[in-house]
Amino acid sequence: VNFDEIPFPDDEARAAARARQARLTKPAGALGRLEELSIWACGVQGQCPPRPFNRIRALVIAADHGIAETGVSAYPPEVTAQMLLNFSSGGAAVNVLAQLQGVGVRVVDVGVMGTPSEDKIREGSGRIDTEDALTAEEVERALATGVRLADEEVDEGADLLILGDMGIGNTTVAASLIAALTGSEPVSVTGRGTGIDDNGWMRKTVAIRDALTRLRQALGGVPPLGPDAAITALRVLGGADLAVMAGLLRQAAVRRTPVLLDGVVICAAALVAEQLGPGAQRWWLAGTVSPEPAQALALQRLGLPDPLVDLGLRLGEGSGALVALPILTAAMATLEQMATFDQAGVSERTA
Amino acid sequence: VNFDEIPFPDDEARAAARARQARLTKPAGALGRLEELSIWACGVQGQCPPRPFNRIRALVIAADHGIAETGVSAYPPEVTAQMLLNFSSGGAAVNVLAQLQGVGVRVVDVGVMGTPSEDKIREGSGRIDTEDALTAEEVERALATGVRLADEEVDEGADLLILGDMGIGNTTVAASLIAALTGSEPVSVTGRGTGIDDNGWMRKTVAIRDALTRLRQALGGVPPLGPDAAITALRVLGGADLAVMAGLLRQAAVRRTPVLLDGVVICAAALVAEQLGPGAQRWWLAGTVSPEPAQALALQRLGLPDPLVDLGLRLGEGSGALVALPILTAAMATLEQMATFDQAGVSERTA
């Protein structure tokens, strides 16, 4: 994949937003983080005041993971395919939350076992404790698929993207990638996922440890920094879903399209994408705090501000980002629509 | 005012909600606090699944405060009246945020200086460091006004209320009430309000100290617990807005109508209302963390769970509750609309 360069958000629009914030009829800073958010929105939209989003799209990237067979999840692997049907019939959390806010949902099956899909990179992925998740060719194809998905969405008018994940075993893969790219220990990144018990947690930690050992061998002592190492990490740790997401996140930035990040799986892909194209993170916003410990490590490394909501959400599917979305739109609406001191004839501060 | 008894939320509906949550197509607990919220909503609505709110109303209670003349705010007192005009022309944060979510706004001027209003208890209130905020008769009238406002809204079909505040100096009054009812020191409750400097903060702390001394004298050594002491606290510390809100909050509970609380001023009124009718707090939800230190003391005493959002919001007007509202509606929608494991044919946990 030949990636294009990452553009910068619009500094003039940001400056105009900051100036306008200071003129709104409220004490300076009284809208707290909504003020920063509105400035960020102006930067990525390249205009002040910001415009309401016209077409927000949630892309749920689904794949199976070979590591699931080792009992790292509380749920059997067939749940991934079953959930695809649940998405189609509109019964999953992402469907309900997206509909509530007029967000279109697109489920992209890039690696689920036993399901038909034109976007499939492969069925499942390697057991990462003993084998590579993907081949080098599959990584390339997955990144290209991510680029194509971003292009398709932006070409159809999407002006905000939300990424979601579905795949039994995917927090094991996400935690491995985050450990690799932040230099963290397995015990620091391993969480309870869908709700595993202590034995499951130990199996998961061991799987992550073994996967990281394999990656170190594959990198031959080179630190996991930069695009080549990121591509190696995707090959060794995978899976197809993470690679597609990484390509998609990077290309969304190329296309000047902001992304509201979800939980630990999307943040792992974002960490990889930032290695593929430094500066992409300027186009992203963290939506939701994940109880998975790896997420905070990823966000810290990305230099992103704290997520907008902290409600113990750990479902994935993009659900956390969808819960956070109204905070972003509220921030934008206040900057766009509130009266200024002059307009309203309100006195300014005296002390 | 003769208050009616506070009813209990519906325990059967709560139990049904808890059982339904366990059947939804997601790992148990994966929707975090949204699950608790959906159960709370079923309790206050008396049904499971919950129904979307049909008529949400934001009531902004506005009044001036005599203490503002002592320089406890960064803004001059005339801003209260100016903001009433801003509310009328739709330029304030509450207007923008309410419109975004289809919430109706009603501004009730119960004590602004120099403005016409049928709901006025009095113009301004006493300087609480040296005189009572209200007379006993004014407290009675304000509580009755609050009861009437709640009744009017519920009779017109409101099924969720949001309270907002507007009044230069009102965080000084709110902090005094919270200090009195939680037994806290002035320095523990005094915040920066609209953004005062260190000198302003010292003036504010001294005003609160003097006001609390006056309340102790008025109570004659009796601890500030129970309805009589709460009414004395409203008389000494006021003001008209806080008393109206307290009556309104209590009566909303009588009418089985939930309220989403905003910042420190509304939480001060809630603390008073709970003294007027223990159990009213079961009908309330804390929307937003205030940087004012008194708010956490009030919420802790009320036994309410942490607010839904923590975004540094400190504007009042009900703006924080409006930013939090979509989280509650998202919680209710998931419980109402998500498919169950049986419906979707999804396997349940194996480990």
PDB file of N, CA, C and O in Angstrom, chain A residues 289-327:
ATOM      1  N   VAL A 289     -13.889   5.631  27.851  1.00  0.00           N
ATOM      2  CA  VAL A 289     -12.893   4.933  28.663  1.00  0.00           C
ATOM      3  C   VAL A 289     -13.232   3.451  28.680  1.00  0.00           C
ATOM      4  O   VAL A 289     -14.351   3.073  29.012  1.00  0.00           O
ATOM      5  N   SER A 290     -12.258   2.620  28.329  1.00  0.00           N
ATOM      6  CA  SER A 290     -12.451   1.176  28.403  1.00  0.00           C
ATOM      7  C   SER A 290     -11.892   0.671  29.728  1.00  0.00           C
ATOM      8  O   SER A 290     -10.850   1.140  30.181  1.00  0.00           O
ATOM      9  N   PRO A 291     -12.567  -0.295  30.360  1.00  0.00           N
ATOM     10  CA  PRO A 291     -11.965  -0.920  31.549  1.00  0.00           C
ATOM     11  C   PRO A 291     -10.736  -1.763  31.201  1.00  0.00           C
ATOM     12  O   PRO A 291     -10.000  -2.150  32.106  1.00  0.00           O
ATOM     13  N   GLU A 292     -10.509  -2.038  29.919  1.00  0.00           N
ATOM     14  CA  GLU A 292      -9.305  -2.772  29.521  1.00  0.00           C
ATOM     15  C   GLU A 292      -8.094  -1.870  29.759  1.00  0.00           C
ATOM     16  O   GLU A 292      -8.017  -0.759  29.207  1.00  0.00           O
ATOM     17  N   PRO A 293      -7.121  -2.342  30.547  1.00  0.00           N
ATOM     18  CA  PRO A 293      -6.010  -1.461  30.922  1.00  0.00           C
ATOM     19  C   PRO A 293      -5.155  -1.009  29.739  1.00  0.00           C
ATOM     20  O   PRO A 293      -4.489   0.025  29.815  1.00  0.00           O
ATOM     21  N   ALA A 294      -5.167  -1.761  28.657  1.00  0.00           N
ATOM     22  CA  ALA A 294      -4.322  -1.403  27.518  1.00  0.00           C
ATOM     23  C   ALA A 294      -4.783  -0.109  26.847  1.00  0.00           C
ATOM     24  O   ALA A 294      -3.971   0.609  26.250  1.00  0.00           O
ATOM     25  N   GLN A 295      -6.065   0.199  26.946  1.00  0.00           N
ATOM     26  CA  GLN A 295      -6.554   1.375  26.212  1.00  0.00           C
ATOM     27  C   GLN A 295      -5.875   2.662  26.659  1.00  0.00           C
ATOM     28  O   GLN A 295      -5.477   3.491  25.841  1.00  0.00           O
ATOM     29  N   ALA A 296      -5.748   2.835  27.974  1.00  0.00           N
ATOM     30  CA  ALA A 296      -5.131   4.064  28.486  1.00  0.00           C
ATOM     31  C   ALA A 296      -3.684   4.178  28.014  1.00  0.00           C
ATOM     32  O   ALA A 296      -3.202   5.284  27.705  1.00  0.00           O
ATOM     33  N   LEU A 297      -2.983   3.034  27.936  1.00  0.00           N
ATOM     34  CA  LEU A 297      -1.603   3.060  27.447  1.00  0.00           C
ATOM     35  C   LEU A 297      -1.561   3.529  25.993  1.00  0.00           C
ATOM     36  O   LEU A 297      -0.697   4.328  25.604  1.00  0.00           O
ATOM     37  N   ALA A 298      -2.502   3.042  25.215  1.00  0.00           N
ATOM     38  CA  ALA A 298      -2.544   3.437  23.805  1.00  0.00           C
ATOM     39  C   ALA A 298      -2.844   4.927  23.657  1.00  0.00           C
ATOM     40  O   ALA A 298      -2.182   5.642  22.898  1.00  0.00           O
ATOM     41  N   LEU A 299      -3.832   5.399  24.405  1.00  0.00           N
ATOM     42  CA  LEU A 299      -4.222   6.805  24.287  1.00  0.00           C
ATOM     43  C   LEU A 299      -3.106   7.729  24.752  1.00  0.00           C
ATOM     44  O   LEU A 299      -2.865   8.789  24.165  1.00  0.00           O
ATOM     45  N   GLN A 300      -2.420   7.300  25.813  1.00  0.00           N
ATOM     46  CA  GLN A 300      -1.317   8.108  26.321  1.00  0.00           C
ATOM     47  C   GLN A 300      -0.227   8.217  25.259  1.00  0.00           C
ATOM     48  O   GLN A 300       0.280   9.298  24.974  1.00  0.00           O
ATOM     49  N   ARG A 301       0.101   7.088  24.645  1.00  0.00           N
ATOM     50  CA  ARG A 301       1.135   7.087  23.611  1.00  0.00           C
ATOM     51  C   ARG A 301       0.700   7.926  22.405  1.00  0.00           C
ATOM     52  O   ARG A 301       1.523   8.605  21.772  1.00  0.00           O
ATOM     53  N   LEU A 302      -0.588   7.895  22.112  1.00  0.00           N
ATOM     54  CA  LEU A 302      -1.101   8.691  20.988  1.00  0.00           C
ATOM     55  C   LEU A 302      -1.170  10.179  21.338  1.00  0.00           C
ATOM     56  O   LEU A 302      -1.348  11.020  20.455  1.00  0.00           O
ATOM     57  N   GLY A 303      -1.073  10.494  22.623  1.00  0.00           N
ATOM     58  CA  GLY A 303      -1.168  11.892  23.034  1.00  0.00           C
ATOM     59  C   GLY A 303      -2.567  12.456  22.913  1.00  0.00           C
ATOM     60  O   GLY A 303      -2.748  13.665  22.769  1.00  0.00           O
ATOM     61  N   LEU A 304      -3.564  11.586  23.010  1.00  0.00           N
ATOM     62  CA  LEU A 304      -4.949  12.060  22.902  1.00  0.00           C
ATOM     63  C   LEU A 304      -5.497  12.426  24.277  1.00  0.00           C
ATOM     64  O   LEU A 304      -5.171  11.788  25.274  1.00  0.00           O
ATOM     65  N   PRO A 305      -6.346  13.458  24.349  1.00  0.00           N
ATOM     66  CA  PRO A 305      -6.984  13.812  25.628  1.00  0.00           C
ATOM     67  C   PRO A 305      -7.876  12.673  26.125  1.00  0.00           C
ATOM     68  O   PRO A 305      -8.249  11.783  25.357  1.00  0.00           O
ATOM     69  N   ASP A 306      -8.219  12.735  27.392  1.00  0.00           N
ATOM     70  CA  ASP A 306      -9.075  11.709  27.995  1.00  0.00           C
ATOM     71  C   ASP A 306     -10.361  11.520  27.186  1.00  0.00           C
ATOM     72  O   ASP A 306     -10.915  12.475  26.653  1.00  0.00           O
ATOM     73  N   PRO A 307     -10.846  10.290  27.158  1.00  0.00           N
ATOM     74  CA  PRO A 307     -12.117  10.028  26.478  1.00  0.00           C
ATOM     75  C   PRO A 307     -13.262  10.849  27.072  1.00  0.00           C
ATOM     76  O   PRO A 307     -13.192  11.288  28.220  1.00  0.00           O
ATOM     77  N   LEU A 308     -14.307  11.034  26.285  1.00  0.00           N
ATOM     78  CA  LEU A 308     -15.412  11.905  26.688  1.00  0.00           C
ATOM     79  C   LEU A 308     -16.294  11.296  27.772  1.00  0.00           C
ATOM     80  O   LEU A 308     -16.814  12.020  28.615  1.00  0.00           O
ATOM     81  N   VAL A 309     -16.501   9.995  27.721  1.00  0.00           N
ATOM     82  CA  VAL A 309     -17.342   9.372  28.750  1.00  0.00           C
ATOM     83  C   VAL A 309     -16.583   8.254  29.443  1.00  0.00           C
ATOM     84  O   VAL A 309     -15.711   7.611  28.854  1.00  0.00           O
ATOM     85  N   ASP A 310     -16.929   8.048  30.709  1.00  0.00           N
ATOM     86  CA  ASP A 310     -16.306   7.016  31.531  1.00  0.00           C
ATOM     87  C   ASP A 310     -17.433   6.302  32.267  1.00  0.00           C
ATOM     88  O   ASP A 310     -17.775   6.653  33.392  1.00  0.00           O
ATOM     89  N   LEU A 311     -18.027   5.348  31.599  1.00  0.00           N
ATOM     90  CA  LEU A 311     -19.249   4.726  32.106  1.00  0.00           C
ATOM     91  C   LEU A 311     -19.116   3.213  32.241  1.00  0.00           C
ATOM     92  O   LEU A 311     -20.114   2.505  32.326  1.00  0.00           O
ATOM     93  N   GLY A 312     -17.879   2.731  32.234  1.00  0.00           N
ATOM     94  CA  GLY A 312     -17.684   1.289  32.379  1.00  0.00           C
ATOM     95  C   GLY A 312     -18.096   0.497  31.150  1.00  0.00           C
ATOM     96  O   GLY A 312     -18.305  -0.715  31.237  1.00  0.00           O
ATOM     97  N   LEU A 313     -18.220   1.161  30.004  1.00  0.00           N
ATOM     98  CA  LEU A 313     -18.633   0.471  28.776  1.00  0.00           C
ATOM     99  C   LEU A 313     -17.492  -0.406  28.270  1.00  0.00           C
ATOM    100  O   LEU A 313     -16.365   0.046  28.162  1.00  0.00           O
ATOM    101  N   ARG A 314     -17.816  -1.662  27.938  1.00  0.00           N
ATOM    102  CA  ARG A 314     -16.775  -2.571  27.440  1.00  0.00           C
ATOM    103  C   ARG A 314     -17.348  -3.555  26.434  1.00  0.00           C
ATOM    104  O   ARG A 314     -16.942  -4.694  26.352  1.00  0.00           O
ATOM    105  N   LEU A 315     -18.282  -3.065  25.646  1.00  0.00           N
ATOM    106  CA  LEU A 315     -18.958  -3.939  24.678  1.00  0.00           C
ATOM    107  C   LEU A 315     -18.282  -3.922  23.321  1.00  0.00           C
ATOM    108  O   LEU A 315     -18.327  -4.902  22.590  1.00  0.00           O
ATOM    109  N   GLY A 316     -17.650  -2.817  22.966  1.00  0.00           N
ATOM    110  CA  GLY A 316     -17.160  -2.710  21.598  1.00  0.00           C
ATOM    111  C   GLY A 316     -18.304  -2.394  20.647  1.00  0.00           C
ATOM    112  O   GLY A 316     -19.284  -1.751  21.059  1.00  0.00           O
ATOM    113  N   GLU A 317     -18.179  -2.819  19.374  1.00  0.00           N
ATOM    114  CA  GLU A 317     -19.198  -2.562  18.335  1.00  0.00           C
ATOM    115  C   GLU A 317     -19.289  -1.078  17.973  1.00  0.00           C
ATOM    116  O   GLU A 317     -20.133  -0.694  17.172  1.00  0.00           O
ATOM    117  N   GLY A 318     -18.473  -0.230  18.584  1.00  0.00           N
ATOM    118  CA  GLY A 318     -18.615   1.208  18.401  1.00  0.00           C
ATOM    119  C   GLY A 318     -19.590   1.822  19.396  1.00  0.00           C
ATOM    120  O   GLY A 318     -19.874   3.027  19.337  1.00  0.00           O
ATOM    121  N   SER A 319     -20.082   1.000  20.322  1.00  0.00           N
ATOM    122  CA  SER A 319     -21.142   1.477  21.220  1.00  0.00           C
ATOM    123  C   SER A 319     -20.681   2.635  22.103  1.00  0.00           C
ATOM    124  O   SER A 319     -21.436   3.578  22.343  1.00  0.00           O
ATOM    125  N   GLY A 320     -19.444   2.576  22.587  1.00  0.00           N
ATOM    126  CA  GLY A 320     -18.962   3.651  23.456  1.00  0.00           C
ATOM    127  C   GLY A 320     -18.838   4.964  22.705  1.00  0.00           C
ATOM    128  O   GLY A 320     -19.192   6.030  23.223  1.00  0.00           O
ATOM    129  N   ALA A 321     -18.349   4.902  21.494  1.00  0.00           N
ATOM    130  CA  ALA A 321     -18.234   6.122  20.692  1.00  0.00           C
ATOM    131  C   ALA A 321     -19.611   6.707  20.405  1.00  0.00           C
ATOM    132  O   ALA A 321     -19.803   7.925  20.423  1.00  0.00           O
ATOM    133  N   LEU A 322     -20.591   5.831  20.172  1.00  0.00           N
ATOM    134  CA  LEU A 322     -21.943   6.318  19.904  1.00  0.00           C
ATOM    135  C   LEU A 322     -22.553   6.966  21.140  1.00  0.00           C
ATOM    136  O   LEU A 322     -23.308   7.935  21.026  1.00  0.00           O
ATOM    137  N   VAL A 323     -22.233   6.444  22.321  1.00  0.00           N
ATOM    138  CA  VAL A 323     -22.729   7.074  23.552  1.00  0.00           C
ATOM    139  C   VAL A 323     -22.070   8.443  23.744  1.00  0.00           C
ATOM    140  O   VAL A 323     -22.687   9.382  24.253  1.00  0.00           O
ATOM    141  N   ALA A 324     -20.820   8.568  23.312  1.00  0.00           N
ATOM    142  CA  ALA A 324     -20.090   9.831  23.478  1.00  0.00           C
ATOM    143  C   ALA A 324     -20.460  10.871  22.426  1.00  0.00           C
ATOM    144  O   ALA A 324     -20.290  12.074  22.655  1.00  0.00           O
ATOM    145  N   LEU A 325     -20.953  10.417  21.296  1.00  0.00           N
ATOM    146  CA  LEU A 325     -21.200  11.322  20.165  1.00  0.00           C
ATOM    147  C   LEU A 325     -22.007  12.579  20.503  1.00  0.00           C
ATOM    148  O   LEU A 325     -21.642  13.686  20.065  1.00  0.00           O
ATOM    149  N   PRO A 326     -23.104  12.468  21.273  1.00  0.00           N
ATOM    150  CA  PRO A 326     -23.886  13.690  21.544  1.00  0.00           C
ATOM    151  C   PRO A 326     -23.097  14.773  22.270  1.00  0.00           C
ATOM    152  O   PRO A 326     -23.450  15.948  22.185  1.00  0.00           O
ATOM    153  N   ILE A 327     -22.048  14.398  22.977  1.00  0.00           N
ATOM    154  CA  ILE A 327     -21.231  15.412  23.661  1.00  0.00           C
ATOM    155  C   ILE A 327     -20.492  16.248  22.621  1.00  0.00           C
ATOM    156  O   ILE A 327     -20.426  17.483  22.720  1.00  0.00           O
TER     157      ILE A 327
END
